[in-house]
Short mmCIF file of C-alpha atoms in Angstrom, two decimals:
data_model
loop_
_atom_site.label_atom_id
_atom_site.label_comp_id
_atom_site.label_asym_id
_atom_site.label_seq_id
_atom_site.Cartn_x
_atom_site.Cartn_y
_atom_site.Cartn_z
CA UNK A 1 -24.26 21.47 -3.12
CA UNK A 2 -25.15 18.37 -1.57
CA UNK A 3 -22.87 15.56 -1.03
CA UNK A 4 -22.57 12.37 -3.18
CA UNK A 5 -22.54 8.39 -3.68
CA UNK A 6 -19.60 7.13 -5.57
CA UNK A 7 -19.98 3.16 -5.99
CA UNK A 8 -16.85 0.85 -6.87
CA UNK A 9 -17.72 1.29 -10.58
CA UNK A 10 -17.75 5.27 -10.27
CA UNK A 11 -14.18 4.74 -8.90
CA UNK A 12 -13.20 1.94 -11.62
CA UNK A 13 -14.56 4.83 -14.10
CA UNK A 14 -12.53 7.95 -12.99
CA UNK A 15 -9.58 7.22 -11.86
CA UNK A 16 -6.68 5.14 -12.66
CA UNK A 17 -3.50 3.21 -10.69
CA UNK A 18 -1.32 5.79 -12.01
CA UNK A 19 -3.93 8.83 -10.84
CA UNK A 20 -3.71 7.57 -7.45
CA UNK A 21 -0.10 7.48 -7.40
CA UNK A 22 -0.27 11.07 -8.46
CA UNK A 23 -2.61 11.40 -5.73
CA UNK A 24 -0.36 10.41 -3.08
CA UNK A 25 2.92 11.61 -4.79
CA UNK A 26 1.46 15.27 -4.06
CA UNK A 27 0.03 14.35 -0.67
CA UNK A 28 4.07 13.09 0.49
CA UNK A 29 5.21 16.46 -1.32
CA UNK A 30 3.37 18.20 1.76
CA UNK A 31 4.66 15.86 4.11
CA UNK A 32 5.42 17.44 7.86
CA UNK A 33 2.93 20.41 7.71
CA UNK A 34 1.12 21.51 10.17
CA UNK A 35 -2.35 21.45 8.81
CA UNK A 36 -1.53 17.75 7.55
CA UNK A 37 -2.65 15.51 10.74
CA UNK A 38 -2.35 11.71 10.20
CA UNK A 39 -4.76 9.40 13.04
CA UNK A 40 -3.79 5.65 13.34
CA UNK A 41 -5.83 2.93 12.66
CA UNK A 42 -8.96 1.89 15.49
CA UNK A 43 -9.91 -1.37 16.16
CA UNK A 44 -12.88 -2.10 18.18
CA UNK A 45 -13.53 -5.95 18.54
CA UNK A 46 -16.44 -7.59 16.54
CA UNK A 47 -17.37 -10.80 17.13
CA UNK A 48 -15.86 -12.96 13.98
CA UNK A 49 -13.59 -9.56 13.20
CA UNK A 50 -13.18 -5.77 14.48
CA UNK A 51 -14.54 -2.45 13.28
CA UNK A 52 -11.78 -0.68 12.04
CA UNK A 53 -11.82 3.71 11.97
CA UNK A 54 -9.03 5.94 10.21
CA UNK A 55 -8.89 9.84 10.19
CA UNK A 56 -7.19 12.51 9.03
CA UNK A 57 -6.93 15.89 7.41
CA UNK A 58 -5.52 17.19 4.62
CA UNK A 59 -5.01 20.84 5.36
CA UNK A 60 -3.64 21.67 1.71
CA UNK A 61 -6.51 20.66 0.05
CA UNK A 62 -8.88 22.05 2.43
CA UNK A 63 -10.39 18.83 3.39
CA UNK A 64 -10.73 15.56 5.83
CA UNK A 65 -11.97 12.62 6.05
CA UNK A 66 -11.98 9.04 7.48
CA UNK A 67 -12.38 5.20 5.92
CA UNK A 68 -14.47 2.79 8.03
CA UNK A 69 -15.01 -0.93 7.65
CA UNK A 70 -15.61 -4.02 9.14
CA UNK A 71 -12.74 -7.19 9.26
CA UNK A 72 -15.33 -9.57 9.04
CA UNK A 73 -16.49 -11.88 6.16
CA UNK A 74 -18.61 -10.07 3.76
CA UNK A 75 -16.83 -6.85 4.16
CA UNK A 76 -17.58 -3.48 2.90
CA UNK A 77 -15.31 -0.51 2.67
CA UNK A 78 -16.57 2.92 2.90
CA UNK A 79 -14.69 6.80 2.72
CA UNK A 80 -16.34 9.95 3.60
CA UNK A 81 -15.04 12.99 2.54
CA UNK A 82 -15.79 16.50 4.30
CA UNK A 83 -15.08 20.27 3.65
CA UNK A 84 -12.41 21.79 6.42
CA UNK A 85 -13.80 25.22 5.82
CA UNK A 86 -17.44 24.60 6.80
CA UNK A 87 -17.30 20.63 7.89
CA UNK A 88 -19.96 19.72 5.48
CA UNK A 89 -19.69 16.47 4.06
CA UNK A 90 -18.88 16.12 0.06
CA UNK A 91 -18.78 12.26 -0.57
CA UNK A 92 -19.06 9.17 0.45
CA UNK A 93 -17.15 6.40 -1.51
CA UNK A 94 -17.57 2.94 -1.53
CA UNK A 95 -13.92 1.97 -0.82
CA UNK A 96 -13.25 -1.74 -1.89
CA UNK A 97 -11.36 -1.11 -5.35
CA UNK A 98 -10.31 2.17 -3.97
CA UNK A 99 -8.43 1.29 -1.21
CA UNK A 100 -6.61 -1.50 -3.53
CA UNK A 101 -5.52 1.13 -6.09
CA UNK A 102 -4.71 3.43 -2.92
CA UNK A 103 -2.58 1.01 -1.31
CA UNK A 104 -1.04 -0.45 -4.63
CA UNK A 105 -0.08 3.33 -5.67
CA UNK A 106 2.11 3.50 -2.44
CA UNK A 107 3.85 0.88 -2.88
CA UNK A 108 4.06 2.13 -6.63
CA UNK A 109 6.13 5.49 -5.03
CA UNK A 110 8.13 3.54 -2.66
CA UNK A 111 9.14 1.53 -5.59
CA UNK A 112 10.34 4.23 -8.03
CA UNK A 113 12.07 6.00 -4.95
CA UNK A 114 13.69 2.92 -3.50
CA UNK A 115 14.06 0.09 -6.53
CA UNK A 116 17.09 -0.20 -8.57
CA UNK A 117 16.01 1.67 -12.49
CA UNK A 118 17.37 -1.65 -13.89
CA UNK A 119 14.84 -3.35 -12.29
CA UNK A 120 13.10 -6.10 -14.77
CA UNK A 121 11.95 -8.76 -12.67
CA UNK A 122 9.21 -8.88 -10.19
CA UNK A 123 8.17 -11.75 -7.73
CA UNK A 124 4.69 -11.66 -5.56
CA UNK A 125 3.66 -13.79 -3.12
CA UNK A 126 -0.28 -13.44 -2.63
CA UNK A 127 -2.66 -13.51 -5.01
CA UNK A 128 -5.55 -11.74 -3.72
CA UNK A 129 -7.35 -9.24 -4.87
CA UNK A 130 -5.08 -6.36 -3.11
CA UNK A 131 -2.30 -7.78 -5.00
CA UNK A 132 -3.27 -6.71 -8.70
CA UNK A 133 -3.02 -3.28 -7.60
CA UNK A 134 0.07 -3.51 -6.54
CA UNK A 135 1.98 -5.21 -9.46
CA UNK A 136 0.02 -3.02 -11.79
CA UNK A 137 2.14 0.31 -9.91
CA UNK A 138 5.14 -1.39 -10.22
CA UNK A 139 5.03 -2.25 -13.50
CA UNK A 140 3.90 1.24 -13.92
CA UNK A 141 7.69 2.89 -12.38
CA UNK A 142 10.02 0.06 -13.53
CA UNK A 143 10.11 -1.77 -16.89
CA UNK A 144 9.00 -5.09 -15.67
CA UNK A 145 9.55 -7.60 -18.30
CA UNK A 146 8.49 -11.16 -15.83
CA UNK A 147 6.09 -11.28 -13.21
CA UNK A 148 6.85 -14.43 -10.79
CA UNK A 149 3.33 -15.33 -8.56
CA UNK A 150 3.13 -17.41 -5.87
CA UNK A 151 -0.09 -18.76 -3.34
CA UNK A 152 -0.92 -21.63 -1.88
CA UNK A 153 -2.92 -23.25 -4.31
CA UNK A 154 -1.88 -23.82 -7.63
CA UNK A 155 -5.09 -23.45 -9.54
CA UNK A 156 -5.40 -19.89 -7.67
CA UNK A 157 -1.93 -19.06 -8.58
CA UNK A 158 -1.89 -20.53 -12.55
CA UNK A 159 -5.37 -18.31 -12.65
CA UNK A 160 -3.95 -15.76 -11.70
CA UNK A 161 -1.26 -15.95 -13.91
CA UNK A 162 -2.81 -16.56 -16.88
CA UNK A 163 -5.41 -13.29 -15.83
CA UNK A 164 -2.89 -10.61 -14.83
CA UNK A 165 -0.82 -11.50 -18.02
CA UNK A 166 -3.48 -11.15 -20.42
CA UNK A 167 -4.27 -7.58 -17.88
CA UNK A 168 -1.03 -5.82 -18.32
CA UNK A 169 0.80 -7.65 -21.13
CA UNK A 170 4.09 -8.96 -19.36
CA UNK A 171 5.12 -12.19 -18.66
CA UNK A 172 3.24 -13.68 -15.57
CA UNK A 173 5.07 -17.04 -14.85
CA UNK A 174 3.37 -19.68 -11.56
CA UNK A 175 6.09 -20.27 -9.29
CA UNK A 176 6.30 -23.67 -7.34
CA UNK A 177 7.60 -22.49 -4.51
CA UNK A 178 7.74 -18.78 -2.36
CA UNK A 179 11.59 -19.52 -2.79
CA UNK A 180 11.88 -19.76 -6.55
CA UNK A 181 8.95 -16.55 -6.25
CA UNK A 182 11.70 -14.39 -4.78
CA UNK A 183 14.98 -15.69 -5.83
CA UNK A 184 17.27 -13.21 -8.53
CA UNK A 185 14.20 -10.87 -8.36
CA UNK A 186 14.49 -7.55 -8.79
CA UNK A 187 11.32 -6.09 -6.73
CA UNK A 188 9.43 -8.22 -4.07
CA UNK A 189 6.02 -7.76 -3.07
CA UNK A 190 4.15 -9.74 0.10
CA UNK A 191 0.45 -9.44 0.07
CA UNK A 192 -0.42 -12.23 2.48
CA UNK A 193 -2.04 -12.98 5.41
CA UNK A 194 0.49 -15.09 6.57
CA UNK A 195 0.99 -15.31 10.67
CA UNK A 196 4.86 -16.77 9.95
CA UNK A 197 7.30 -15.24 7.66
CA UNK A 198 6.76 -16.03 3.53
CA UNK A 199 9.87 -14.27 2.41
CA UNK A 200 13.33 -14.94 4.15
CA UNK A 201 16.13 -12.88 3.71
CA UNK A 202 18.67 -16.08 2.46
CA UNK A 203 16.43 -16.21 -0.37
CA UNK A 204 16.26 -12.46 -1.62
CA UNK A 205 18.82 -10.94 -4.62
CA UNK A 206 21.24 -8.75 -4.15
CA UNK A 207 20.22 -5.02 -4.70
CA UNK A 208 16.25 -5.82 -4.23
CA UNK A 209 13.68 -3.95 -3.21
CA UNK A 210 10.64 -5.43 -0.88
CA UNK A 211 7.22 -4.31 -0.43
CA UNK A 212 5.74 -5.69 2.45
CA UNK A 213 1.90 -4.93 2.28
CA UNK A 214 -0.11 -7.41 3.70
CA UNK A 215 0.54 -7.62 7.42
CA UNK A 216 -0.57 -4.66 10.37
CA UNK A 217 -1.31 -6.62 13.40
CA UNK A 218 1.09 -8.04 15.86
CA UNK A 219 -0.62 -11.53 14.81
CA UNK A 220 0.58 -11.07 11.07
CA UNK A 221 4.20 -11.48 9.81
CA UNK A 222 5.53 -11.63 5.98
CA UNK A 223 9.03 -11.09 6.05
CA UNK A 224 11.61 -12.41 8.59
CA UNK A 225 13.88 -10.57 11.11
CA UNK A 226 17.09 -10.65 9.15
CA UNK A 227 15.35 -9.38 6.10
CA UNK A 228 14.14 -6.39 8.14
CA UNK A 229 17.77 -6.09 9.73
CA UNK A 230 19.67 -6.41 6.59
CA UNK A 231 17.57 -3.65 4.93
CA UNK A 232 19.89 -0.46 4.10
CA UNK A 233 16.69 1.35 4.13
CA UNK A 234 13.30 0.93 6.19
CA UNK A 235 10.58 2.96 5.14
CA UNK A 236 7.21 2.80 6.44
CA UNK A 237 3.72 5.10 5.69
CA UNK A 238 3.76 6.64 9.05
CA UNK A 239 5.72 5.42 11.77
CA UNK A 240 2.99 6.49 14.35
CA UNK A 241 0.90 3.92 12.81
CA UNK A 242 3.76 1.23 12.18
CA UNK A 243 4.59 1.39 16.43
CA UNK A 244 0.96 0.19 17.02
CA UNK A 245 1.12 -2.11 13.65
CA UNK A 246 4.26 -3.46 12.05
CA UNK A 247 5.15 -6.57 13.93
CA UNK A 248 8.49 -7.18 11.83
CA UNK A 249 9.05 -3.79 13.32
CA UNK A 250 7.73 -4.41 17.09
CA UNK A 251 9.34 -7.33 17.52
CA UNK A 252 12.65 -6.43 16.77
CA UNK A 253 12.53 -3.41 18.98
CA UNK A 254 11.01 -4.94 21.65
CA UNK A 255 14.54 -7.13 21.62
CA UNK A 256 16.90 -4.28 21.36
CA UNK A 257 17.76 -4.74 18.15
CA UNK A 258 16.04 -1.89 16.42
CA UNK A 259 15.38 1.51 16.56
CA UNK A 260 12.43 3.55 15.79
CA UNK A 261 15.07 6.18 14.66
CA UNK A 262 16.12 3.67 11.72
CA UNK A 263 12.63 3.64 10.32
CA UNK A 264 12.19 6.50 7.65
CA UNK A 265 8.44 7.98 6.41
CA UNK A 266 7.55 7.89 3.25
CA UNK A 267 6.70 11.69 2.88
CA UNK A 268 10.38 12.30 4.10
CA UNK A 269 11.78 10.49 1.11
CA UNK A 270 9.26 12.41 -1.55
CA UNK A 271 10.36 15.65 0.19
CA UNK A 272 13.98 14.82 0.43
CA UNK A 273 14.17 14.77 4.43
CA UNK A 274 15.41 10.92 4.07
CA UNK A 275 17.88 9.48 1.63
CA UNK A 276 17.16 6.53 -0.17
CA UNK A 277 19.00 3.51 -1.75
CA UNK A 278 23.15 4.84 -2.08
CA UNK A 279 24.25 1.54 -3.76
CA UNK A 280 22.37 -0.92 -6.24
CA UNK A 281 23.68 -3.62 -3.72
CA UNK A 282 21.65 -2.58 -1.11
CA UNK A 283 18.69 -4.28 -0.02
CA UNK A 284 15.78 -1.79 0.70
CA UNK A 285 12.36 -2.19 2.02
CA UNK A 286 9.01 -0.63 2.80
CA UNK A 287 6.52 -1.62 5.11
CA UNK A 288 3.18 -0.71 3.55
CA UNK A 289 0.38 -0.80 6.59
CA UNK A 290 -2.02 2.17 4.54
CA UNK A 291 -2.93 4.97 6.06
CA UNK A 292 -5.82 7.72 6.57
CA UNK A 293 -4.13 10.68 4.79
CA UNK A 294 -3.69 8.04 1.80
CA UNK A 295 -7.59 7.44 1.51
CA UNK A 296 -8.31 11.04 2.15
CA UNK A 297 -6.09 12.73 -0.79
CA UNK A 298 -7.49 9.77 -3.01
CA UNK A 299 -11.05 10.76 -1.99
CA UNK A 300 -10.01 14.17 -3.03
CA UNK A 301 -9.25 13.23 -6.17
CA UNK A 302 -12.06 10.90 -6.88
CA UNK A 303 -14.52 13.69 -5.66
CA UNK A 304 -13.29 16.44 -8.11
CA UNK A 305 -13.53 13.88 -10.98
CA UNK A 306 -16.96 12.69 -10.22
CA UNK A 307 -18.11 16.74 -9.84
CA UNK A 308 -15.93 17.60 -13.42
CA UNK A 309 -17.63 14.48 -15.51
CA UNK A 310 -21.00 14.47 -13.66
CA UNK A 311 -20.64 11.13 -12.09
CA UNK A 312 -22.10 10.46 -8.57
CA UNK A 313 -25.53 10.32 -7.29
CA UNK A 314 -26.83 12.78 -4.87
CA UNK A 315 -27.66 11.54 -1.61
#
């Protein structure tokens, strides 16, 4: 059959935060196979941005893929989709909502498998439009009672607020300060752009859990060196793709005072390879950079939707 269009209001229409997390949650199951091949991230320099390129296959579904866009203002996001049995190409997805809701459900999984159950309280700092995603998965694998926001600006952050509490029913309080974001919460989520730490370590509860999900250049850091260091746990996506990415990572190696043997993949802690949090004091975190295999298991899904309900146009 020939291959489809999905546009970001097919993919509003089919699938849900909670689907993708399924999505991925069954992708990590298969975590270490052969046939499962993950390609970091490719940056060729734009002027005003770069043109970014990220591969993989997904040899238990039978299919691969990549996700290409442009970092420059104006944006747009695109997945294709392909058969590994004949290479013929099934989809291609506009990718703007879908790669929120694909990087929010990670975060979503690292959450169940790394937060403390009692969680209740959650505090973001960032309130763009990656960073719904991402509270709505957490909310969706902890019972999240208050919501703590922080940005910049306080009209952004008091809209936001008042938006994402009317959204998904919880508490959503402004926060003054990144400090009073963070402090006596449960979960943690950074979704900046920030080229200097947001979140420091003095400030974080005991037993908390920290998604770091906005930074994957060397130019971009969220969390601070002792946070990273104090972390019990250190998970990342794919630690291939965190060596060329995850500054808090880099930079700390570079000095000596890290290993890349300390840093755990996610698809080792779904599968059981890698323990997780041992104590509800610990401090855990996961470094969220999004990968190809991510977008590639989500275009799966979104592709056998759109074919079961009819949705799509040929191309």
């Amino acid at each position: 059959m020939p291959p489809i269009y999905l546009s970001e209001s097919d993919v509003g229409r089919l699938v849900t935060i909670k689907d993708a997390m399924a999505a991925l949650e069954a992708l990590f199951a298969t975590w270490g196979q052969p046939s499962t091949t993950n390609l970091p991230r490719q940056r060729a320099p734009l002027p005003g941005g770069a043109f970014n390129l990220m591969g993989a296959a997904y040899g238990a579904k039978g299919v691969h893929g990549l996700k290409a866009y442009a970092g420059v203002k104006g944006a747009q996001f695109h997945a294709l989709l392909y058969s590994s049995l004949d290479g013929s190409l099934k989809a291609v997805i506009e990718a703007d909502l879908f790669g929120q809701m694909r990087t929010g459900a990670a975060s979503g999984i690292a959450t169940r498998l790394l937060a403390n159950a009692h969680a209740r309280t959650l505090g973001v700092i960032g309130t763009g439009k990656q960073s719904r995603m991402k509270v709505a998965a957490v909310c969706t694998v902890r019972p999240i009672r208050q919501v703590r926001v922080f940005s910049r600006t306080a009209e952004h952050r008091e809209a936001y607020a008042r938006s994402l509490q009317s959204e998904l029913g919880v508490e959503v309080v402004p926060a003054s300060t990144a400090q009073a974001c963070v402090a006596e919460a449960d979960v943690v989520v950074t979704i900046t752009k920030s080229a200097k730490p947001v979140c420091r370590a003095e400030w974080l509860a005991e037993g908390a859990h920290v998604n770091v999900a906005g930074a994957n250049s060397d130019a971009r850091r969220e969390v601070d060196a002792e946070t990273v260091l104090r972390a019990a746990v250190k998970v990342t996506d794919h630690v291939a793709q965190a060596k060329e990415e995850a500054a808090e990572f880099r930079a700390l190696v570079a000095a000596g005072k890290l290993e890349w043997s300390a840093i755990r993949e996610l698809g080792e802690l779904v599968t059981g390879k890698a323990k997780g949090r041992t104590s509800p004091s610990e401090l855990t975190l996961f470094k969220s950079l999004g990968i190809a295999l991510e977008d590639v298991a989500f275009a799966e899904l979104v592709y056998e939707r759109a074919l079961a309900t009819g949705v799509g146009r040929p191309i």
